[in-house]
Amino acid sequence: MTVPRYRRILIKLSGEALLGEVEYGISATTLSRIADELSEVRALGVEVAVVIGGGNIFRGAGLAAAGMDRVSADHMGMLATVMNALALQDALERRGVFSRVMSAIKINQVCEDYIRRRAVRHLEKGRIVIFAAGTGNPFFTTDSAASLRAVEIGAELLLKGTKVDGVYSADPVRDPTARRYEQLTYDEVLSRRLEVMDATAIVLCRDQGMRIMVFDMTQPGMVVQAAQGMPVGTVVDPGPSSASAEEEQP
Ligand code: UDP
């Protein structure tokens, strides 16, 4: 039997990860695939927490750009993450996997409030915990919520699912010369403005030594491999950096 490398991980899924073939909302096919993969990781014996975004429904910045008050817009964004969380919980429970949604804003009739000790207890009991409503505060993102919750629950790895297989020196879709990094330090991500997570999230991970792995969420099987410690994406950790060493070579 394969022994997983990690005991407890947190996976950040953006709302876009649920889009699949649809342009808005949730693709049932994609949701099913993600639920299957999370169930597989859980079956390995890894404790799994998830922070889910809301960009497939509403983003505060987009609504504010259209003229809405930013705080109200962010409240709508946070509520969008609750909807995604409920959809994921339903998909998991249809597979017989117990899960709990814990929200950073109080919506007691819909899901539990986020209470750290209770979240940890759910994880210890083998439930997948889905953290909804980001940090509960406007002007933040679910990336920041992911780094905060990962640190709070003592996760060993923050897995950030994206549409490409790691962090590149430029957008690999537009620039064929873009290089993929195997490993980066937090400060390299910040100083090079690499698109990993927003700066607030990276700074918290840096200050608390939270290891991040950026991987391709669109490829089936990647979450399971990442949870087993396989190098399926770019690792961001305290270093030493492989990116600087590579660039110094003639
Ligand atoms: N949001 C917020 N505070 C938070 C997390 C999220 O106000 O702590 C709002 C914000 O408007 C954001 C939206 O919720 O645009 C959806 O989150 P995010 O954009 O991070 O989702 P993702 O891009 O991961 O789908």
mmCIF file of C-alpha atoms and ligand atoms in Angstrom:
data_model
loop_
_atom_site.group_PDB
_atom_site.id
_atom_site.type_symbol
_atom_site.label_atom_id
_atom_site.label_comp_id
_atom_site.label_asym_id
_atom_site.label_seq_id
_atom_site.Cartn_x
_atom_site.Cartn_y
_atom_site.Cartn_z
ATOM 1 C CA MET A 1 0.000 0.000 0.000
ATOM 2 C CA THR A 2 1.276 3.494 -0.823
ATOM 3 C CA VAL A 3 2.023 5.551 2.262
ATOM 4 C CA PRO A 4 0.992 9.181 1.762
ATOM 5 C CA ARG A 5 3.677 11.746 2.423
ATOM 6 C CA TYR A 6 1.339 14.186 4.110
ATOM 7 C CA ARG A 7 -0.924 13.748 7.096
ATOM 8 C CA ARG A 8 -3.009 16.889 6.598
ATOM 9 C CA ILE A 9 -3.294 19.070 3.505
ATOM 10 C CA LEU A 10 -5.363 22.032 2.404
ATOM 11 C CA ILE A 11 -6.435 22.345 -1.208
ATOM 12 C CA LYS A 12 -7.335 25.733 -2.672
ATOM 13 C CA LEU A 13 -9.813 25.367 -5.515
ATOM 14 C CA SER A 14 -10.762 28.475 -7.409
ATOM 15 C CA GLY A 15 -14.365 28.905 -8.455
ATOM 16 C CA GLU A 16 -13.117 28.672 -12.048
ATOM 17 C CA ALA A 17 -12.019 25.102 -11.351
ATOM 18 C CA LEU A 18 -15.714 24.202 -11.201
ATOM 19 C CA LEU A 19 -16.547 25.804 -14.553
ATOM 20 C CA GLY A 20 -15.412 22.967 -16.802
ATOM 21 C CA GLU A 21 -17.307 23.286 -20.070
ATOM 22 C CA VAL A 22 -19.762 25.917 -18.783
ATOM 23 C CA GLU A 23 -19.133 29.676 -18.779
ATOM 24 C CA TYR A 24 -20.887 30.491 -15.522
ATOM 25 C CA GLY A 25 -21.777 28.424 -12.478
ATOM 26 C CA ILE A 26 -20.882 24.802 -11.895
ATOM 27 C CA SER A 27 -20.263 21.990 -14.356
ATOM 28 C CA ALA A 28 -21.775 18.781 -12.969
ATOM 29 C CA THR A 29 -19.109 16.700 -14.750
ATOM 30 C CA THR A 30 -16.226 18.731 -13.364
ATOM 31 C CA LEU A 31 -17.706 18.766 -9.882
ATOM 32 C CA SER A 32 -18.029 14.964 -10.000
ATOM 33 C CA ARG A 33 -14.426 14.534 -11.086
ATOM 34 C CA ILE A 34 -13.151 16.825 -8.330
ATOM 35 C CA ALA A 35 -15.273 15.019 -5.723
ATOM 36 C CA ASP A 36 -13.908 11.666 -6.942
ATOM 37 C CA GLU A 37 -10.344 12.901 -6.634
ATOM 38 C CA LEU A 38 -10.821 14.400 -3.180
ATOM 39 C CA SER A 39 -12.437 11.122 -2.057
ATOM 40 C CA GLU A 40 -9.407 9.256 -3.400
ATOM 41 C CA VAL A 41 -7.019 11.482 -1.439
ATOM 42 C CA ARG A 42 -9.094 10.957 1.682
ATOM 43 C CA ALA A 43 -9.031 7.188 1.098
ATOM 44 C CA LEU A 44 -5.216 7.329 1.208
ATOM 45 C CA GLY A 45 -5.538 8.354 4.853
ATOM 46 C CA VAL A 46 -4.721 12.039 4.282
ATOM 47 C CA GLU A 47 -6.820 14.579 6.201
ATOM 48 C CA VAL A 48 -8.264 16.954 3.615
ATOM 49 C CA ALA A 49 -9.403 20.550 4.003
ATOM 50 C CA VAL A 50 -10.594 22.628 1.067
ATOM 51 C CA VAL A 51 -10.907 26.373 0.556
ATOM 52 C CA ILE A 52 -13.165 27.120 -2.355
ATOM 53 C CA GLY A 53 -13.355 30.347 -4.348
ATOM 54 C CA GLY A 54 -16.349 31.997 -5.975
ATOM 55 C CA GLY A 55 -15.038 33.407 -9.240
ATOM 56 C CA ASN A 56 -17.328 31.163 -11.312
ATOM 57 C CA ILE A 57 -20.284 33.102 -9.897
ATOM 58 C CA PHE A 58 -19.244 36.545 -8.567
ATOM 59 C CA ARG A 59 -16.005 38.372 -7.895
ATOM 60 C CA GLY A 60 -16.132 41.516 -5.787
ATOM 61 C CA ALA A 61 -13.641 43.435 -7.919
ATOM 62 C CA GLY A 62 -15.668 42.758 -11.090
ATOM 63 C CA LEU A 63 -18.920 43.905 -9.517
ATOM 64 C CA ALA A 64 -17.189 47.014 -8.096
ATOM 65 C CA ALA A 65 -15.797 47.831 -11.544
ATOM 66 C CA ALA A 66 -19.387 47.778 -12.810
ATOM 67 C CA GLY A 67 -20.277 50.438 -10.218
ATOM 68 C CA MET A 68 -21.281 48.463 -7.135
ATOM 69 C CA ASP A 69 -20.143 49.359 -3.637
ATOM 70 C CA ARG A 70 -17.019 47.250 -3.054
ATOM 71 C CA VAL A 71 -17.959 45.925 0.361
ATOM 72 C CA SER A 72 -21.396 44.778 -0.816
ATOM 73 C CA ALA A 73 -19.758 43.285 -3.895
ATOM 74 C CA ASP A 74 -17.309 41.344 -1.734
ATOM 75 C CA HIS A 75 -20.179 40.103 0.410
ATOM 76 C CA MET A 76 -21.737 38.713 -2.769
ATOM 77 C CA GLY A 77 -18.412 37.113 -3.690
ATOM 78 C CA MET A 78 -18.198 35.452 -0.283
ATOM 79 C CA LEU A 79 -21.765 34.158 -0.578
ATOM 80 C CA ALA A 80 -20.821 32.706 -3.973
ATOM 81 C CA THR A 81 -18.115 30.642 -2.264
ATOM 82 C CA VAL A 82 -20.763 29.273 0.122
ATOM 83 C CA MET A 83 -22.806 28.058 -2.843
ATOM 84 C CA ASN A 84 -19.783 26.305 -4.326
ATOM 85 C CA ALA A 85 -18.985 24.764 -0.945
ATOM 86 C CA LEU A 86 -22.517 23.361 -0.627
ATOM 87 C CA ALA A 87 -22.291 21.889 -4.131
ATOM 88 C CA LEU A 88 -18.982 20.215 -3.302
ATOM 89 C CA GLN A 89 -20.296 18.886 0.005
ATOM 90 C CA ASP A 90 -23.300 17.402 -1.774
ATOM 91 C CA ALA A 91 -21.083 15.752 -4.412
ATOM 92 C CA LEU A 92 -18.842 14.271 -1.700
ATOM 93 C CA GLU A 93 -21.717 12.983 0.369
ATOM 94 C CA ARG A 94 -23.295 11.333 -2.665
ATOM 95 C CA ARG A 95 -20.072 9.288 -2.749
ATOM 96 C CA GLY A 96 -20.403 8.364 0.896
ATOM 97 C CA VAL A 97 -17.628 10.733 1.995
ATOM 98 C CA PHE A 98 -18.516 12.732 5.089
ATOM 99 C CA SER A 99 -17.832 16.440 4.837
ATOM 100 C CA ARG A 100 -18.611 19.654 6.647
ATOM 101 C CA VAL A 101 -18.931 23.192 5.317
ATOM 102 C CA MET A 102 -17.642 25.817 7.747
ATOM 103 C CA SER A 103 -18.330 29.428 6.892
ATOM 104 C CA ALA A 104 -16.383 32.503 7.963
ATOM 105 C CA ILE A 105 -19.653 34.454 7.953
ATOM 106 C CA LYS A 106 -22.570 33.212 10.027
ATOM 107 C CA ILE A 107 -25.215 31.370 8.006
ATOM 108 C CA ASN A 108 -26.190 28.898 10.695
ATOM 109 C CA GLN A 109 -29.141 27.319 8.974
ATOM 110 C CA VAL A 110 -27.048 26.480 5.965
ATOM 111 C CA CYS A 111 -23.705 25.396 7.390
ATOM 112 C CA GLU A 112 -21.502 25.520 10.469
ATOM 113 C CA ASP A 113 -19.588 28.598 11.599
ATOM 114 C CA TYR A 114 -15.832 28.351 11.292
ATOM 115 C CA ILE A 115 -14.378 27.418 14.655
ATOM 116 C CA ARG A 116 -10.785 26.261 14.462
ATOM 117 C CA ARG A 117 -10.890 23.578 17.120
ATOM 118 C CA ARG A 118 -14.070 22.143 15.674
ATOM 119 C CA ALA A 119 -12.551 22.134 12.190
ATOM 120 C CA VAL A 120 -9.538 20.206 13.461
ATOM 121 C CA ARG A 121 -11.826 17.726 15.209
ATOM 122 C CA HIS A 122 -13.745 17.118 11.964
ATOM 123 C CA LEU A 123 -10.462 16.468 10.176
ATOM 124 C CA GLU A 124 -9.334 14.052 12.856
ATOM 125 C CA LYS A 125 -12.601 12.175 12.429
ATOM 126 C CA GLY A 126 -11.873 11.808 8.725
ATOM 127 C CA ARG A 127 -14.347 14.360 7.418
ATOM 128 C CA ILE A 128 -13.404 16.594 4.510
ATOM 129 C CA VAL A 129 -13.762 20.161 5.752
ATOM 130 C CA ILE A 130 -14.751 22.789 3.201
ATOM 131 C CA PHE A 131 -14.008 26.328 4.313
ATOM 132 C CA ALA A 132 -16.435 28.820 2.794
ATOM 133 C CA ALA A 133 -16.815 32.627 2.746
ATOM 134 C CA GLY A 134 -13.071 33.226 2.520
ATOM 135 C CA THR A 135 -11.719 35.111 5.512
ATOM 136 C CA GLY A 136 -15.125 36.679 6.187
ATOM 137 C CA ASN A 137 -13.740 40.137 5.397
ATOM 138 C CA PRO A 138 -14.076 42.269 2.276
ATOM 139 C CA PHE A 139 -10.953 43.249 0.294
ATOM 140 C CA PHE A 140 -9.451 39.797 0.781
ATOM 141 C CA THR A 141 -9.413 36.780 -1.507
ATOM 142 C CA THR A 142 -9.886 33.087 -1.038
ATOM 143 C CA ASP A 143 -6.123 32.680 -1.642
ATOM 144 C CA SER A 144 -5.571 34.611 1.580
ATOM 145 C CA ALA A 145 -8.228 32.479 3.258
ATOM 146 C CA ALA A 146 -6.410 29.353 2.054
ATOM 147 C CA SER A 147 -3.077 30.438 3.516
ATOM 148 C CA LEU A 148 -4.743 31.544 6.769
ATOM 149 C CA ARG A 149 -6.728 28.329 7.244
ATOM 150 C CA ALA A 150 -3.770 26.148 6.226
ATOM 151 C CA VAL A 151 -1.664 27.773 8.941
ATOM 152 C CA GLU A 152 -4.469 27.680 11.511
ATOM 153 C CA ILE A 153 -5.228 23.969 11.114
ATOM 154 C CA GLY A 154 -1.559 22.994 10.921
ATOM 155 C CA ALA A 155 -1.667 21.687 7.336
ATOM 156 C CA GLU A 156 1.674 20.406 6.035
ATOM 157 C CA LEU A 157 1.025 21.501 2.475
ATOM 158 C CA LEU A 158 -1.133 24.056 0.710
ATOM 159 C CA LEU A 159 -2.068 22.735 -2.713
ATOM 160 C CA LYS A 160 -3.103 25.431 -5.136
ATOM 161 C CA GLY A 161 -4.988 24.079 -8.139
ATOM 162 C CA THR A 162 -4.610 26.032 -11.398
ATOM 163 C CA LYS A 163 -5.024 25.467 -15.133
ATOM 164 C CA VAL A 164 -1.305 24.840 -15.799
ATOM 165 C CA ASP A 165 1.218 22.415 -14.353
ATOM 166 C CA GLY A 166 3.092 24.891 -12.172
ATOM 167 C CA VAL A 167 4.517 28.388 -12.119
ATOM 168 C CA TYR A 168 6.063 29.774 -15.323
ATOM 169 C CA SER A 169 8.352 32.733 -15.995
ATOM 170 C CA ALA A 170 5.614 34.114 -18.309
ATOM 171 C CA ASP A 171 2.162 33.032 -19.459
ATOM 172 C CA PRO A 172 2.885 29.680 -21.187
ATOM 173 C CA VAL A 173 -0.239 30.035 -23.351
ATOM 174 C CA ARG A 174 0.982 33.321 -24.884
ATOM 175 C CA ASP A 175 4.758 32.964 -24.628
ATOM 176 C CA PRO A 176 6.334 29.753 -26.002
ATOM 177 C CA THR A 177 9.677 30.637 -24.344
ATOM 178 C CA ALA A 178 8.098 30.638 -20.863
ATOM 179 C CA ARG A 179 10.036 28.388 -18.446
ATOM 180 C CA ARG A 180 8.444 26.244 -15.780
ATOM 181 C CA TYR A 181 9.968 26.427 -12.305
ATOM 182 C CA GLU A 182 10.399 23.311 -10.206
ATOM 183 C CA GLN A 183 10.868 25.287 -7.028
ATOM 184 C CA LEU A 184 10.798 28.923 -5.928
ATOM 185 C CA THR A 185 11.229 30.819 -2.701
ATOM 186 C CA TYR A 186 8.442 33.050 -1.388
ATOM 187 C CA ASP A 187 10.551 36.154 -2.010
ATOM 188 C CA GLU A 188 11.150 35.158 -5.628
ATOM 189 C CA VAL A 189 7.409 34.820 -6.150
ATOM 190 C CA LEU A 190 6.902 38.281 -4.658
ATOM 191 C CA SER A 191 9.795 40.107 -6.343
ATOM 192 C CA ARG A 192 9.113 38.592 -9.785
ATOM 193 C CA ARG A 193 5.377 39.118 -9.378
ATOM 194 C CA LEU A 194 4.777 35.517 -10.409
ATOM 195 C CA GLU A 195 1.159 34.451 -10.543
ATOM 196 C CA VAL A 196 0.968 31.948 -7.720
ATOM 197 C CA MET A 197 -1.383 33.495 -5.198
ATOM 198 C CA ASP A 198 -1.919 37.112 -4.197
ATOM 199 C CA ALA A 199 0.824 38.820 -2.211
ATOM 200 C CA THR A 200 -1.069 38.772 1.108
ATOM 201 C CA ALA A 201 -1.360 34.993 0.877
ATOM 202 C CA ILE A 202 2.303 34.527 -0.071
ATOM 203 C CA VAL A 203 3.534 36.761 2.749
ATOM 204 C CA LEU A 204 1.561 34.788 5.338
ATOM 205 C CA CYS A 205 2.894 31.494 3.942
ATOM 206 C CA ARG A 206 6.423 32.915 3.973
ATOM 207 C CA ASP A 207 6.199 34.171 7.538
ATOM 208 C CA GLN A 208 4.749 30.879 8.778
ATOM 209 C CA GLY A 209 6.847 28.586 6.549
ATOM 210 C CA MET A 210 3.787 27.080 4.850
ATOM 211 C CA ARG A 211 4.847 24.979 1.839
ATOM 212 C CA ILE A 212 2.812 25.615 -1.325
ATOM 213 C CA MET A 213 2.517 23.377 -4.356
ATOM 214 C CA VAL A 214 0.988 24.797 -7.516
ATOM 215 C CA PHE A 215 -0.396 22.045 -9.744
ATOM 216 C CA ASP A 216 -2.704 21.481 -12.712
ATOM 217 C CA MET A 217 -6.199 20.863 -11.438
ATOM 218 C CA THR A 218 -7.546 20.163 -14.927
ATOM 219 C CA GLN A 219 -5.467 16.964 -15.251
ATOM 220 C CA PRO A 220 -7.105 13.950 -13.628
ATOM 221 C CA GLY A 221 -5.056 12.267 -10.913
ATOM 222 C CA MET A 222 -2.840 15.229 -10.048
ATOM 223 C CA VAL A 223 -4.287 15.934 -6.590
ATOM 224 C CA VAL A 224 -3.765 12.330 -5.595
ATOM 225 C CA GLN A 225 -0.177 12.368 -6.838
ATOM 226 C CA ALA A 226 0.550 15.683 -5.114
ATOM 227 C CA ALA A 227 -0.851 14.354 -1.826
ATOM 228 C CA GLN A 228 1.504 11.397 -2.140
ATOM 229 C CA GLY A 229 4.439 13.778 -2.352
ATOM 230 C CA MET A 230 5.103 13.385 -6.088
ATOM 231 C CA PRO A 231 6.628 16.431 -7.819
ATOM 232 C CA VAL A 232 3.662 17.278 -10.038
ATOM 233 C CA GLY A 233 3.942 21.060 -9.903
ATOM 234 C CA THR A 234 5.993 23.957 -8.642
ATOM 235 C CA VAL A 235 6.904 24.005 -4.974
ATOM 236 C CA VAL A 236 7.170 27.333 -3.142
ATOM 237 C CA ASP A 237 9.067 26.998 0.116
ATOM 238 C CA PRO A 238 11.930 28.663 2.028
ATOM 239 C CA GLY A 239 14.515 27.411 -0.475
ATOM 240 C CA PRO A 240 17.285 27.153 -1.490
ATOM 241 C CA SER A 241 15.959 28.306 -4.810
ATOM 242 C CA SER A 242 16.480 26.248 -7.939
ATOM 243 C CA ALA A 243 15.256 29.120 -10.148
ATOM 244 C CA SER A 244 18.146 31.472 -9.292
ATOM 245 C CA ALA A 245 20.728 28.707 -9.706
ATOM 246 C CA GLU A 246 19.359 27.805 -13.164
ATOM 247 C CA GLU A 247 19.401 31.431 -14.272
ATOM 248 C CA GLU A 248 23.010 31.952 -13.209
ATOM 249 C CA GLN A 249 24.175 29.219 -15.577
ATOM 250 C CA PRO A 250 25.622 30.471 -18.905
HETATM 251 N N1 UDP B 1 -13.986 37.493 -0.917
HETATM 252 C C1 UDP B 1 -13.875 38.422 0.110
HETATM 253 N N2 UDP B 1 -13.115 38.107 1.200
HETATM 254 C C2 UDP B 1 -12.447 36.937 1.310
HETATM 255 C C3 UDP B 1 -12.540 36.005 0.250
HETATM 256 C C4 UDP B 1 -13.320 36.308 -0.856
HETATM 257 O O1 UDP B 1 -14.448 39.487 0.042
HETATM 258 O O2 UDP B 1 -11.792 36.704 2.340
HETATM 259 C C5 UDP B 1 -14.873 37.783 -2.075
HETATM 260 C C6 UDP B 1 -14.214 38.647 -3.126
HETATM 261 O O3 UDP B 1 -15.195 39.509 -3.655
HETATM 262 C C7 UDP B 1 -13.785 37.634 -4.165
HETATM 263 C C8 UDP B 1 -14.923 36.631 -4.092
HETATM 264 O O4 UDP B 1 -15.250 36.584 -2.700
HETATM 265 O O5 UDP B 1 -13.696 38.186 -5.450
HETATM 266 C C9 UDP B 1 -14.604 35.258 -4.608
HETATM 267 O O6 UDP B 1 -13.345 34.839 -4.109
HETATM 268 P P1 UDP B 1 -12.076 34.686 -5.075
HETATM 269 O O7 UDP B 1 -12.048 35.800 -6.083
HETATM 270 O O8 UDP B 1 -10.877 34.535 -4.223
HETATM 271 O O9 UDP B 1 -12.444 33.332 -5.795
HETATM 272 P P2 UDP B 1 -11.601 32.507 -6.871
HETATM 273 O O10 UDP B 1 -10.830 33.484 -7.726
HETATM 274 O O11 UDP B 1 -10.680 31.634 -6.099
HETATM 275 O O12 UDP B 1 -12.642 31.731 -7.614
#
